Amino acid sequence: MKIHHLGIVVTNVAETLQSLGLEETAIRETVYDPFQKNKLHFIYLKENDLWLELVEPTDETASTHKFAKKFGMGLHHLGMESKNLELSEKKYENQKGAFILGRYKIEVNSFGGKIRTLFIAIKGLILEFVQVENNG
């Protein structure tokens, strides 16, 4: 499995960027997710071949609101590349302590366009599997 990105929940984007030693210009794209009610800020770390996804809840109904309220800023999930979400899900269906948190579709140009995601929690670890939709 290849780690695609790190999902970091933030309450203050500027403060987070400063903590990471990054400038605001490092943000390649910002997307609003209307289903989870989060603003998603994408940063590519070329030297690590890794994306950072800064997840900023927009209100109290956002999927990350409780996490943000408790921690302010923190690692929320590991984003994993997947060529087939159904197979990724099948790998965890019988694992003790694993359960599905949600499935989403969103367009993220930085990730290749239309993507589907699958969030799975395994005890205290959240994995987000990311599959780019085949547009051809």
Short mmCIF file of C-alpha atoms in Angstrom, two decimals:
data_model
loop_
_atom_site.label_atom_id
_atom_site.label_comp_id
_atom_site.label_asym_id
_atom_site.label_seq_id
_atom_site.Cartn_x
_atom_site.Cartn_y
_atom_site.Cartn_z
CA MET A 1 0.00 0.00 0.00
CA LYS A 2 1.23 3.47 -0.82
CA ILE A 3 0.48 6.42 1.42
CA HIS A 4 -1.06 9.08 -0.81
CA HIS A 5 -1.62 11.86 1.71
CA LEU A 6 -1.83 12.82 5.36
CA GLY A 7 -5.11 14.33 6.50
CA ILE A 8 -4.55 17.01 9.15
CA VAL A 9 -7.52 18.66 10.83
CA VAL A 10 -6.96 22.37 11.42
CA THR A 11 -8.82 25.26 12.97
CA ASN A 12 -6.39 27.90 11.73
CA VAL A 13 -4.78 27.31 8.33
CA ALA A 14 -2.19 30.10 8.68
CA GLU A 15 -1.07 28.80 12.09
CA THR A 16 -0.81 25.25 10.72
CA LEU A 17 1.25 26.37 7.74
CA GLN A 18 3.59 28.27 10.06
CA SER A 19 3.91 25.19 12.31
CA LEU A 20 4.87 23.11 9.26
CA GLY A 21 7.33 25.73 7.98
CA LEU A 22 5.24 26.35 4.87
CA GLU A 23 4.05 29.50 3.10
CA GLU A 24 0.43 30.12 2.07
CA THR A 25 1.59 29.81 -1.55
CA ALA A 26 2.25 26.11 -0.87
CA ILE A 27 -1.52 25.49 -1.06
CA ARG A 28 -2.16 24.18 -4.58
CA GLU A 29 -5.92 23.92 -4.35
CA THR A 30 -8.80 24.51 -1.92
CA VAL A 31 -12.05 22.59 -2.33
CA TYR A 32 -15.25 22.76 -0.33
CA ASP A 33 -16.76 19.37 0.53
CA PRO A 34 -20.51 19.94 0.90
CA PHE A 35 -21.17 16.44 2.27
CA GLN A 36 -18.66 16.55 5.12
CA LYS A 37 -18.84 20.36 5.42
CA ASN A 38 -15.08 20.82 5.40
CA LYS A 39 -12.77 23.10 3.45
CA LEU A 40 -9.94 20.99 2.06
CA HIS A 41 -6.57 22.63 1.39
CA PHE A 42 -4.10 20.56 -0.67
CA ILE A 43 -0.32 20.88 -0.46
CA TYR A 44 2.15 18.73 -2.39
CA LEU A 45 5.46 17.94 -0.70
CA LYS A 46 7.64 17.10 -3.70
CA GLU A 47 10.63 15.98 -1.63
CA ASN A 48 8.41 13.32 0.00
CA ASP A 49 6.15 12.57 -3.00
CA LEU A 50 3.27 13.10 -0.59
CA TRP A 51 0.21 15.31 -0.32
CA LEU A 52 -0.98 17.07 2.80
CA GLU A 53 -4.71 17.64 3.10
CA LEU A 54 -5.53 20.35 5.62
CA VAL A 55 -9.12 19.67 6.67
CA GLU A 56 -10.85 22.75 8.05
CA PRO A 57 -14.37 22.26 9.47
CA THR A 58 -16.74 25.03 8.36
CA ASP A 59 -19.38 24.68 11.08
CA GLU A 60 -20.55 22.54 14.01
CA THR A 61 -22.10 19.93 11.68
CA ALA A 62 -18.80 19.26 9.86
CA SER A 63 -17.50 15.69 10.01
CA THR A 64 -14.30 16.88 11.72
CA HIS A 65 -15.81 19.47 14.09
CA LYS A 66 -15.49 17.37 17.27
CA PHE A 67 -11.91 16.41 16.42
CA ALA A 68 -11.01 20.07 15.79
CA LYS A 69 -12.70 21.20 19.00
CA LYS A 70 -10.79 18.62 21.03
CA PHE A 71 -7.33 18.97 19.43
CA GLY A 72 -7.30 22.23 17.44
CA MET A 73 -4.79 20.71 15.01
CA GLY A 74 -3.78 17.10 14.56
CA LEU A 75 -3.22 14.12 12.31
CA HIS A 76 -6.69 12.80 11.44
CA HIS A 77 -6.14 10.10 8.82
CA LEU A 78 -3.77 8.36 6.45
CA GLY A 79 -4.81 8.59 2.80
CA MET A 80 -3.99 5.42 0.89
CA GLU A 81 -3.95 4.92 -2.89
CA SER A 82 -6.48 2.39 -4.14
CA LYS A 83 -7.09 1.07 -7.63
CA ASN A 84 -10.29 -0.61 -6.45
CA LEU A 85 -12.25 0.62 -3.41
CA GLU A 86 -14.37 -2.52 -3.29
CA LEU A 87 -11.26 -4.69 -2.91
CA SER A 88 -9.85 -2.28 -0.31
CA GLU A 89 -13.10 -2.58 1.64
CA LYS A 90 -13.15 -6.37 1.35
CA LYS A 91 -9.69 -6.58 2.97
CA TYR A 92 -11.12 -5.08 6.17
CA GLU A 93 -14.65 -6.54 6.29
CA ASN A 94 -13.72 -9.32 8.71
CA GLN A 95 -11.05 -7.50 10.67
CA LYS A 96 -11.93 -7.14 14.33
CA GLY A 97 -12.43 -3.51 15.32
CA ALA A 98 -12.71 -2.24 11.72
CA PHE A 99 -15.79 -0.42 10.46
CA ILE A 100 -16.73 1.88 7.60
CA LEU A 101 -17.10 5.57 8.44
CA GLY A 102 -18.25 6.72 5.01
CA ARG A 103 -17.94 6.79 1.25
CA TYR A 104 -17.73 10.02 -0.71
CA LYS A 105 -17.31 11.40 -4.21
CA ILE A 106 -15.65 14.74 -4.84
CA GLU A 107 -13.61 16.51 -7.51
CA VAL A 108 -10.03 17.32 -6.55
CA ASN A 109 -7.99 18.42 -9.53
CA SER A 110 -4.76 18.01 -7.54
CA PHE A 111 -5.60 14.32 -7.09
CA GLY A 112 -6.49 13.77 -10.75
CA GLY A 113 -10.09 14.99 -11.00
CA LYS A 114 -13.12 13.05 -9.83
CA ILE A 115 -12.30 10.75 -6.94
CA ARG A 116 -14.13 8.27 -4.77
CA THR A 117 -13.10 7.77 -1.18
CA LEU A 118 -13.69 5.15 1.48
CA PHE A 119 -13.05 5.90 5.16
CA ILE A 120 -12.39 2.93 7.44
CA ALA A 121 -11.68 3.13 11.17
CA ILE A 122 -9.57 0.42 12.76
CA LYS A 123 -9.62 1.03 16.49
CA GLY A 124 -8.00 4.49 16.74
CA LEU A 125 -6.64 4.62 13.17
CA ILE A 126 -8.58 6.16 10.29
CA LEU A 127 -7.65 5.16 6.75
CA GLU A 128 -9.01 6.98 3.71
CA PHE A 129 -8.71 5.00 0.50
CA VAL A 130 -8.63 7.22 -2.59
CA GLN A 131 -9.50 6.02 -6.08
CA VAL A 132 -9.36 8.30 -9.13
CA GLU A 133 -12.41 7.78 -11.33
CA ASN A 134 -11.67 6.66 -14.88
CA ASN A 135 -13.06 9.43 -17.09
CA GLY A 136 -12.24 7.62 -20.33
#
